[in-house]
Amino acid sequence: MEAAAGGAFATQAKENEIVVAFRPFLLVDYAQSTSSLHQTGRAHRDMSLLNDLDSLDDEQIAAVANRPRQMVIRRIARRYRAANFSRKVLEAYGHRCAFCRVQLGLLDAAHIVPVSASGSTDEVTNGVALCKLHHFAYDSNLVAFDRRYRIRVSESRVGELAEAELDGGIRGFRDALAPTLVLPANVRYHPNPAYVQTALRVRGWRP
Ligand SMILES: [Zn+2]
């Protein structure tokens, strides 16, 4: 149980049973998976991979021979990484939007290189804290930032919206944006320029 409080998941073999402890956000995954987790005598060895989710890599997961158990472990690892990414990014940015400084509990942790693109990671330097409005605006390519962290509105997108008479509020939208990203105090959490560059390319950015 202590191991689960420190990590997210912990297993321990006792005489005739395996004791499992995990954080609440993994409960659903676990409940859906108990039969595949417990099926064979090798279950404990495979499941012990979950004791150190921080260092568990895709290679180790792929090496789990039992297919259903491999899928369960992969799903739990993914869920854990996503929750961890979000927590670390929001902490790094002081729960403040990097585009407009808003807090108000309206924050998301956005990936710079989108999760769907190859080369995306859950490193804090591939993340940026954005309020709901700016997360959506970023993902719909209305606004982006370059390697020098300058925030840019897409004039081509604004043009399209104006054409469709859907550009209401554009002045207020521009005014709310900081000229450059409101960055974490700790330099090592600043966005990695290589990720920023990749993101502009895969997002098909046209300034
Ligand atoms: Zn914002």
Coordinates of C-alpha atoms and ligand atoms in Angstrom, one line a residue:
M1 CA 0.0 0.0 0.0
E2 CA 2.8 2.4 0.8
A3 CA 4.4 1.5 -2.6
A4 CA 1.1 2.4 -4.3
A5 CA 0.9 5.7 -2.5
G6 CA 4.4 6.5 -3.8
G7 CA 4.0 5.2 -7.3
A8 CA 0.5 4.4 -8.6
F9 CA 0.4 0.6 -8.5
A10 CA 2.0 -2.0 -6.4
T11 CA 1.9 -5.8 -6.2
Q12 CA 3.2 -8.2 -3.7
A13 CA 3.1 -12.0 -3.7
K14 CA 1.8 -13.6 -0.5
E15 CA 1.4 -17.4 0.2
N16 CA -1.6 -18.1 -2.0
E17 CA -2.5 -14.7 -3.3
I18 CA -1.3 -11.6 -5.0
V19 CA -1.9 -8.4 -3.1
V20 CA -2.5 -5.4 -5.3
A21 CA -2.7 -1.8 -4.4
F22 CA -3.3 1.1 -6.8
R23 CA -4.4 4.7 -7.0
P24 CA -8.1 5.3 -7.6
F25 CA -7.8 6.6 -11.1
L26 CA -6.6 3.1 -12.2
L27 CA -9.5 1.3 -10.5
V28 CA -11.6 1.1 -13.7
D29 CA -8.7 -0.4 -15.7
Y30 CA -8.0 -2.8 -12.9
A31 CA -11.6 -3.9 -12.4
Q32 CA -12.0 -4.6 -16.1
S33 CA -8.8 -6.6 -16.2
T34 CA -8.7 -8.8 -13.1
S35 CA -9.3 -12.1 -15.0
S36 CA -6.4 -11.5 -17.5
L37 CA -4.2 -10.3 -14.8
H38 CA -4.6 -13.2 -12.5
Q39 CA -4.9 -16.1 -15.0
T40 CA -1.5 -17.8 -14.7
G41 CA 1.4 -18.4 -12.4
R42 CA 3.4 -15.8 -14.3
A43 CA 0.9 -13.1 -13.5
H44 CA 2.9 -11.7 -10.6
R45 CA 6.0 -11.4 -12.6
D46 CA 4.2 -9.5 -15.3
M47 CA 2.2 -7.4 -13.0
S48 CA 5.3 -6.4 -11.0
L49 CA 6.2 -4.3 -14.1
L50 CA 3.5 -1.9 -12.8
N51 CA 5.4 -1.3 -9.6
D52 CA 7.6 1.2 -11.3
L53 CA 5.4 3.0 -13.8
D54 CA 7.8 5.9 -14.1
S55 CA 10.5 3.8 -15.7
L56 CA 8.3 1.3 -17.5
D57 CA 9.0 1.5 -21.2
D58 CA 7.3 0.2 -24.3
E59 CA 9.9 -2.4 -24.9
Q60 CA 9.2 -4.0 -21.5
I61 CA 5.5 -4.0 -22.1
A62 CA 6.0 -5.6 -25.6
A63 CA 8.0 -8.4 -23.9
V64 CA 5.0 -9.5 -21.9
A65 CA 4.1 -12.8 -23.7
N66 CA 0.5 -13.1 -22.4
R67 CA -1.4 -10.9 -24.9
P68 CA -4.4 -9.8 -22.7
R69 CA -2.1 -9.0 -19.8
Q70 CA 0.2 -7.0 -22.1
M71 CA -2.8 -5.0 -23.3
V72 CA -3.9 -4.3 -19.7
I73 CA -0.4 -3.3 -18.7
R74 CA -0.2 -1.0 -21.7
R75 CA -3.5 0.6 -21.0
I76 CA -2.6 1.2 -17.3
A77 CA 0.8 2.6 -18.3
R78 CA -0.8 5.0 -20.8
R79 CA -3.4 6.2 -18.3
Y80 CA -0.6 6.7 -15.7
R81 CA 1.6 8.7 -18.2
A82 CA -1.3 10.9 -19.2
A83 CA -2.2 11.7 -15.6
N84 CA 1.4 12.3 -14.8
F85 CA 1.9 14.6 -17.8
S86 CA -1.0 16.7 -16.9
R87 CA 0.0 17.1 -13.3
K88 CA 3.6 17.9 -14.1
V89 CA 2.8 20.4 -16.8
L90 CA 0.2 22.3 -14.7
E91 CA 2.6 22.4 -11.8
A92 CA 5.4 23.7 -13.9
Y93 CA 3.2 26.6 -15.3
G94 CA 1.8 27.4 -11.8
H95 CA -1.7 26.4 -13.1
R96 CA -1.6 29.5 -15.4
C97 CA -2.4 29.7 -19.1
A98 CA 0.8 30.3 -21.1
F99 CA -1.1 32.4 -23.6
C100 CA -3.2 34.7 -21.3
R101 CA -2.1 34.1 -17.7
V102 CA -5.6 33.0 -16.6
Q103 CA -5.8 30.5 -13.7
L104 CA -9.4 30.0 -12.4
G105 CA -9.2 26.2 -12.5
L106 CA -9.7 26.4 -16.3
L107 CA -6.4 24.8 -17.3
D108 CA -5.5 21.9 -19.5
A109 CA -2.1 20.4 -20.2
A110 CA -1.8 20.5 -24.0
H111 CA 0.8 18.5 -26.0
I112 CA 2.9 20.6 -28.3
V113 CA 3.6 17.7 -30.7
P114 CA 0.1 16.2 -30.8
V115 CA -0.3 12.7 -29.3
S116 CA -1.5 11.4 -32.7
A117 CA 1.8 12.4 -34.3
S118 CA 4.9 10.3 -34.3
G119 CA 7.6 11.8 -32.0
S120 CA 5.1 13.0 -29.4
T121 CA 6.2 12.4 -25.9
D122 CA 4.8 12.9 -22.3
E123 CA 7.9 15.0 -21.3
V124 CA 7.0 18.3 -19.7
T125 CA 9.0 20.0 -22.4
N126 CA 6.4 18.7 -24.9
G127 CA 3.7 20.3 -22.9
V128 CA 2.2 23.7 -22.3
A129 CA -0.5 24.8 -19.8
L130 CA -3.4 26.4 -21.6
C131 CA -6.9 27.6 -20.6
K132 CA -9.8 25.8 -22.2
L133 CA -10.2 28.6 -24.8
H134 CA -6.6 28.7 -25.8
H135 CA -6.2 24.9 -25.8
F136 CA -9.1 24.7 -28.3
A137 CA -7.7 27.7 -30.3
Y138 CA -4.2 26.1 -30.4
D139 CA -5.6 22.7 -31.5
S140 CA -7.7 24.4 -34.2
N141 CA -4.6 26.3 -35.5
L142 CA -6.0 29.7 -34.8
V143 CA -3.0 30.5 -32.6
A144 CA 0.5 29.0 -32.2
F145 CA 4.0 29.9 -31.0
D146 CA 7.4 29.7 -32.6
R147 CA 10.8 28.5 -31.4
R148 CA 11.4 31.8 -29.7
Y149 CA 8.1 31.4 -27.9
R150 CA 6.4 34.3 -29.8
I151 CA 2.7 33.8 -29.9
R152 CA 1.2 34.2 -33.4
V153 CA -2.4 34.4 -34.6
S154 CA -3.0 32.6 -37.9
E155 CA -4.0 35.4 -40.3
S156 CA -5.0 32.9 -42.9
R157 CA -7.4 31.3 -40.4
V158 CA -8.7 34.7 -39.3
G159 CA -9.2 35.5 -43.0
E160 CA -11.2 32.3 -43.6
L161 CA -13.3 33.0 -40.5
A162 CA -13.9 36.6 -41.6
E163 CA -15.0 35.3 -45.0
A164 CA -17.6 33.1 -43.3
E165 CA -18.6 36.0 -41.0
L166 CA -17.4 34.1 -38.0
D167 CA -14.6 36.4 -36.8
G168 CA -16.6 38.1 -34.0
G169 CA -14.5 38.7 -30.9
I170 CA -11.2 38.7 -32.8
R171 CA -10.1 42.0 -31.3
G172 CA -10.6 40.8 -27.7
F173 CA -9.0 37.5 -28.6
R174 CA -5.9 39.2 -29.8
D175 CA -5.7 41.6 -26.9
A176 CA -5.9 38.8 -24.4
L177 CA -2.8 37.1 -25.8
A178 CA 0.6 37.7 -24.2
P179 CA 3.3 38.6 -26.8
T180 CA 5.4 35.6 -25.8
L181 CA 4.6 32.4 -23.8
V182 CA 4.2 32.9 -20.1
L183 CA 6.9 30.3 -19.2
P184 CA 7.6 28.2 -16.1
A185 CA 10.0 29.8 -13.7
N186 CA 12.2 26.7 -14.0
V187 CA 14.1 26.8 -17.4
R188 CA 14.3 23.0 -17.7
Y189 CA 10.5 22.9 -18.1
H190 CA 10.5 25.4 -21.0
P191 CA 9.2 23.9 -24.3
N192 CA 11.8 22.1 -26.3
P193 CA 12.4 24.1 -29.5
A194 CA 12.7 20.9 -31.4
Y195 CA 9.2 19.9 -30.3
V196 CA 7.9 23.4 -31.2
Q197 CA 9.4 23.1 -34.7
T198 CA 7.9 19.6 -35.2
A199 CA 4.5 20.8 -33.9
L200 CA 4.4 23.7 -36.4
R201 CA 5.1 21.2 -39.2
V202 CA 2.7 18.5 -38.2
R203 CA 0.0 21.0 -37.4
G204 CA 0.4 22.4 -40.9
W205 CA 0.9 25.9 -39.5
R206 CA 0.4 28.8 -41.8
P207 CA 1.0 32.1 -39.9
Ligands
ZN1 ZN -5.6 31.4 -22.0

